[in-house]
Coordinates of C-alpha atoms in Angstrom, one line a residue:
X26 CA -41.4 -10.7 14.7
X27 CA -40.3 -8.5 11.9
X28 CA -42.1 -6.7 9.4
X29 CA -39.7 -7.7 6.4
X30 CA -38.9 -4.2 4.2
X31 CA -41.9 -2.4 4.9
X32 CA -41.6 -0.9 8.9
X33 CA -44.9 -1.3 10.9
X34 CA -45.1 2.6 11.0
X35 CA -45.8 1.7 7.2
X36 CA -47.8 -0.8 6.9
X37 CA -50.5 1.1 9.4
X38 CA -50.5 3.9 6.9
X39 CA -50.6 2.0 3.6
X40 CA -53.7 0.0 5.6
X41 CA -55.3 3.4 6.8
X42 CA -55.4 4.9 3.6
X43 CA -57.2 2.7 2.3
X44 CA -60.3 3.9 4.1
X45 CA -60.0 7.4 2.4
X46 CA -62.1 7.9 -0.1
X47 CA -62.6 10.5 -2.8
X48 CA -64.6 13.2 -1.7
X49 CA -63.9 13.1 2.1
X50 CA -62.8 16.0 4.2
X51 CA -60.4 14.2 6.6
X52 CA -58.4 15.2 9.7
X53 CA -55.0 13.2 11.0
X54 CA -53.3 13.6 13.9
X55 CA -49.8 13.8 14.5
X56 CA -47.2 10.9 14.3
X57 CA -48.1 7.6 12.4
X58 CA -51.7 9.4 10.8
X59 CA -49.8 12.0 9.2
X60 CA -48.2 9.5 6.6
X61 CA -51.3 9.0 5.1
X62 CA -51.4 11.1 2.7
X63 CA -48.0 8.9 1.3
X64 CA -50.0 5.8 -0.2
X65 CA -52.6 7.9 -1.7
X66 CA -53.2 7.6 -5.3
X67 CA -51.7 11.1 -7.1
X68 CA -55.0 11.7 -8.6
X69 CA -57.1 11.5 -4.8
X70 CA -59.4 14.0 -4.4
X71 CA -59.2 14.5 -0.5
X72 CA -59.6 17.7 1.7
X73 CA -57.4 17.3 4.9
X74 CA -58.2 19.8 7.4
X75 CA -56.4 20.9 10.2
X76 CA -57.3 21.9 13.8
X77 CA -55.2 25.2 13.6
X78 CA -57.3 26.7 10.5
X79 CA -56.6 24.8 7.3
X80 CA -58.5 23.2 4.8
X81 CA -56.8 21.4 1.6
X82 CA -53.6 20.6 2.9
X83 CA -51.2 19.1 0.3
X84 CA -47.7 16.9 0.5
X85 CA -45.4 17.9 2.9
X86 CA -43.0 20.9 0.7
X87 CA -39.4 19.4 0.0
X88 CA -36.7 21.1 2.3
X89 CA -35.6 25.0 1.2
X90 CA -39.3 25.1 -0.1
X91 CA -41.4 25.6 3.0
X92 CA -43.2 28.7 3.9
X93 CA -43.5 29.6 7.7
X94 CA -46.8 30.5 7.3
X95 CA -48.6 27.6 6.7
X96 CA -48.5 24.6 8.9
X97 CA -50.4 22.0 10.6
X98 CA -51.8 21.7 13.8
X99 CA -48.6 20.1 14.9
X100 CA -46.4 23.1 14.0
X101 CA -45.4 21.0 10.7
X102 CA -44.9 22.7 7.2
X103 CA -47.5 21.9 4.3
X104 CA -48.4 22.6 0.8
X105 CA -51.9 23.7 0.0
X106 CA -54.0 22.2 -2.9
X107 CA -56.1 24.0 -5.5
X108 CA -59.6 24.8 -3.8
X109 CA -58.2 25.5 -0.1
X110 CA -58.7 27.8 2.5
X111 CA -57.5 28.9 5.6
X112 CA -59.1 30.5 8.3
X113 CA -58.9 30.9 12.4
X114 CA -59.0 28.1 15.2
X115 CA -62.4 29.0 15.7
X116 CA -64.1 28.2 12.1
X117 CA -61.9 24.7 11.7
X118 CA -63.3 23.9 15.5
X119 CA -66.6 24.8 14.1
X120 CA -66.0 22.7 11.0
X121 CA -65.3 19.9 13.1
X122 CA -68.0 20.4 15.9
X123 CA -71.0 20.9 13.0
X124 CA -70.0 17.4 12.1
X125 CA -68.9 18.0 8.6
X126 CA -65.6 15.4 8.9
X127 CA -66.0 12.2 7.2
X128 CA -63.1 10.7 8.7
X129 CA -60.4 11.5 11.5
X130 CA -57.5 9.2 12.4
X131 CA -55.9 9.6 15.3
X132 CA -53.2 7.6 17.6
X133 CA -54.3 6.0 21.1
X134 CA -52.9 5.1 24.3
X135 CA -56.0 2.4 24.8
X136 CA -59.0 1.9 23.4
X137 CA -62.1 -0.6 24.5
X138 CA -64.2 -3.3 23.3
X139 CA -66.6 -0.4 23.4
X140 CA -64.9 1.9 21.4
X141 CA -64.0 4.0 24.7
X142 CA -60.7 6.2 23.3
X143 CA -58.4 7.0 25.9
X144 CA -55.4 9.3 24.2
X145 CA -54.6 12.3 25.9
X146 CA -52.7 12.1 28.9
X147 CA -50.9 9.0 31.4
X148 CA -51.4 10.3 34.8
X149 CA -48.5 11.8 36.6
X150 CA -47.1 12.9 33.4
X151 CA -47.4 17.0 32.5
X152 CA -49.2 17.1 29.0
X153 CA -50.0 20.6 27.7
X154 CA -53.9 19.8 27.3
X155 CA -56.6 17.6 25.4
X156 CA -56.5 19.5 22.6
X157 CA -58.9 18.9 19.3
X158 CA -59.1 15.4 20.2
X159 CA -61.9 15.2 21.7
X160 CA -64.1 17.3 19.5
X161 CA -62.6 15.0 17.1
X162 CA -63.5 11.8 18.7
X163 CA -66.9 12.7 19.1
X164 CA -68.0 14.8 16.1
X165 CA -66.3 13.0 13.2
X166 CA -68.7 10.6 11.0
X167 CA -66.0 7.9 11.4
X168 CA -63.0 7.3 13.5
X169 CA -59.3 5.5 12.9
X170 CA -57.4 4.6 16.1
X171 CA -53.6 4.1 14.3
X172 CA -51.8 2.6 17.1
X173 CA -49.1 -0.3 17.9
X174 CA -50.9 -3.4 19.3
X175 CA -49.5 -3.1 22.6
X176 CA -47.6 -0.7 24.9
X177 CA -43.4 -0.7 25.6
X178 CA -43.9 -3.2 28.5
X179 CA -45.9 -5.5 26.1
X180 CA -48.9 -5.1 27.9
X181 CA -52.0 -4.6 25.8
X182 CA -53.7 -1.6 24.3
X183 CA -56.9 -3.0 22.8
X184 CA -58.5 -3.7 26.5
X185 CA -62.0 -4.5 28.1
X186 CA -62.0 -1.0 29.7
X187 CA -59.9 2.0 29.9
X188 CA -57.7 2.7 33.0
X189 CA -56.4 5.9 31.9
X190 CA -58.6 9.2 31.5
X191 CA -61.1 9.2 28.4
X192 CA -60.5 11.3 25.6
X193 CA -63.9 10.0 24.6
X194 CA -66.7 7.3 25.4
X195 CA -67.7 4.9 22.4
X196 CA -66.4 6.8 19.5
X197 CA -64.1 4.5 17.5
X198 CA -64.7 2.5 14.4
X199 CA -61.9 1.0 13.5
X200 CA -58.7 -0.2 15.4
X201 CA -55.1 -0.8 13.2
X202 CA -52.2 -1.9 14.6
X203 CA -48.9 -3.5 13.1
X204 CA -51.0 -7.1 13.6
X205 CA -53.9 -6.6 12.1
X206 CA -57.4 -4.7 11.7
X207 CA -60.3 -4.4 14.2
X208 CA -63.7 -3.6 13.7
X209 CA -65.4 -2.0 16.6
X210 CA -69.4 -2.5 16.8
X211 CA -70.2 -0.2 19.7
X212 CA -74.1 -1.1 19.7
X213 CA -73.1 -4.8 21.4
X214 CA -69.4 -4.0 22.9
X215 CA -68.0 -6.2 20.0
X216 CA -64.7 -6.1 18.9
X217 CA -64.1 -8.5 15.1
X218 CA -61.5 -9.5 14.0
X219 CA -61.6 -8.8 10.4
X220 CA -57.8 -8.5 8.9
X221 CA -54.1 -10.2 9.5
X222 CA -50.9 -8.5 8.9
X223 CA -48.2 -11.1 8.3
X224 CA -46.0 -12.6 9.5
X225 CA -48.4 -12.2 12.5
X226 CA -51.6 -15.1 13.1
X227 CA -54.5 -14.7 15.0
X228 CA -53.3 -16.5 17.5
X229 CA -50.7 -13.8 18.3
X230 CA -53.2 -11.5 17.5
X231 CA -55.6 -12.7 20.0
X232 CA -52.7 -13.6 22.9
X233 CA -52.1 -9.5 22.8
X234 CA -55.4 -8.5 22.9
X235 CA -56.8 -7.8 26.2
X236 CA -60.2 -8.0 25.6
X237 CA -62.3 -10.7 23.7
X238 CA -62.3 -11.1 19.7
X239 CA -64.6 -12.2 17.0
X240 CA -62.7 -13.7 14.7
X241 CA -64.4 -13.0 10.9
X242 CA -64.7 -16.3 8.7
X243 CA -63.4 -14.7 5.8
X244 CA -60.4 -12.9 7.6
X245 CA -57.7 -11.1 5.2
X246 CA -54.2 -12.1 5.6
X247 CA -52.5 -9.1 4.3
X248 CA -48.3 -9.4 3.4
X249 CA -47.0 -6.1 3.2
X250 CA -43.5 -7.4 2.4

C-alpha cells in the first residue's frame, strides 16, 4: 500500500510533531526524527538539544551557508536560535542524565508490549557503540520510538519481547509507524491502539503487529494525503 503524495518518512514526522509542545527542550536522533523540526509551526518555541553540546538548534542552514563549527550529534550542519548555547559532551550528557528533557525521539529496531527499546546494534554486525541512546531512553520525561512498522523481510517490529540486545528496559511511550500510533502503558504491558494512518485499517495494523493490541473505541483515522 501507498501513502498517496505524502511519503511515510513524512507522515511519521508531521504525526511526531505534533507531540512537541511549546516550552520543551527536546532531543531527536538521526534519520526520520530529525525532520521534525519541518512541520513545526514558525512561531514554536522549542529548545532541541544535541548529544555533542548544543542547545537551541535551529533549521537546517541552506547550502553555501553552513558553518563547520556547528553541528549535530550526527555530524549534520545547523543554525542556532536566539537564546542558545553550546557547551562540551560532558554538560549536554549531564543535561540529559539530570532528567531535564521533556521529550526524545528516537528510531528502533524493536520495541515491546513493555516498552523494552532495542536500537543499537543487530548482532554480528560492527556498530561503533551505544552511544547517547541509552541515557536517552532512560532519562527523558517522555519517549518517541519513530520507526517503520515492520522490518525489510516484513517481519514485525512492535513484538512481545526483544530478541536483540536492549538499548533500554521499559522506557517508551509512544510507538509511530507509517500505519498508525501506539500507546505504550508500561505499568500493565499494554500496548493501545489509539490512531490509523490511511490507507491502512486496523486489521492490517494488527496482522503486522507481533504482540497483542488494544484497540481504542474512539480510534483516529488520520489521511495524510
Amino acid at each position: 500500500m501507498g501513502l498517496g503524495k505524502i511519503t511515510a518518512r513524512e507522515v511519521m514526522a508531521k504525526r511526531a510533531a505534533q507531540e512537541v509542545k511549546n516550552g520543551m527542550i527536546v532531543n531527536l536522533g538521526i534519520g526520520i526524527p530529525s525532520l521534525i523540526p519541518n512541520y513545526l509551526a514558525k512561531d514554536a518555541s522549542v529548545m532541541f538539544h544535541a548529544e555533542n553540546g548544543v542547545l537551541g538548534m535551529g533549521p537546517t542552514p541552506r547550502k553555501g551557508e553552513e558553518d563547520e563549527n556547528l553541528c549535530n550529534a550526527a555530524g549534520l550542519p545547523v543554525t542556532l536560535i536566539p537564546g542558545s548555547s553550546y557547551f562540551d559532551s560532558s554538560i549536554a550528557f549531564a543535561i540529559i542524565r539530570r532528567g531535564l528533557l521533556d521529550l526524545t525521539v528516537l528510531g528502533a529496531l524493536e520495541v515491546s508490549q513493555n516498552g523494552d527499546l532495542a536500537n543499537w546494534i543487530v548482532p554480528g554486525k560492527r556498530v561503533p557503540g551505544i552511544g547517547g541512546a541509552m541515557d536517552l531512553a532512560q532519562k527523558s520525561k517522555k519517549v518517541i520510538v519513530l520507526m517503520n512498522h515492520t522490518n525489510k523481510n516484513g517481519e514485525p517490529k512492535i513484538v512481545s519481547k526483544c530478541s536483540l540486545p536492549l538499548t533500554s528496559p521499559k522506557c517508551v511511550d509512544l510507538i509511530i509507524t507509517e500505519m498508525a500510533v501506539i500507546e505504550v502503558k508500561k505499568d500493565s504491558g499494554e500496548l493501545w491502539l489509539n490512531e490509523v494512518m490511511a490507507p491502512y485499517s486496523i486489521r492490517d495494523v494488527i496482522e503486522k503487529t507481533g504482540a497483542p493490541l488494544f484497540v481504542n473505541q474512539d480510534i483516529i483515522v488520520h489521511n495524510w494525503e
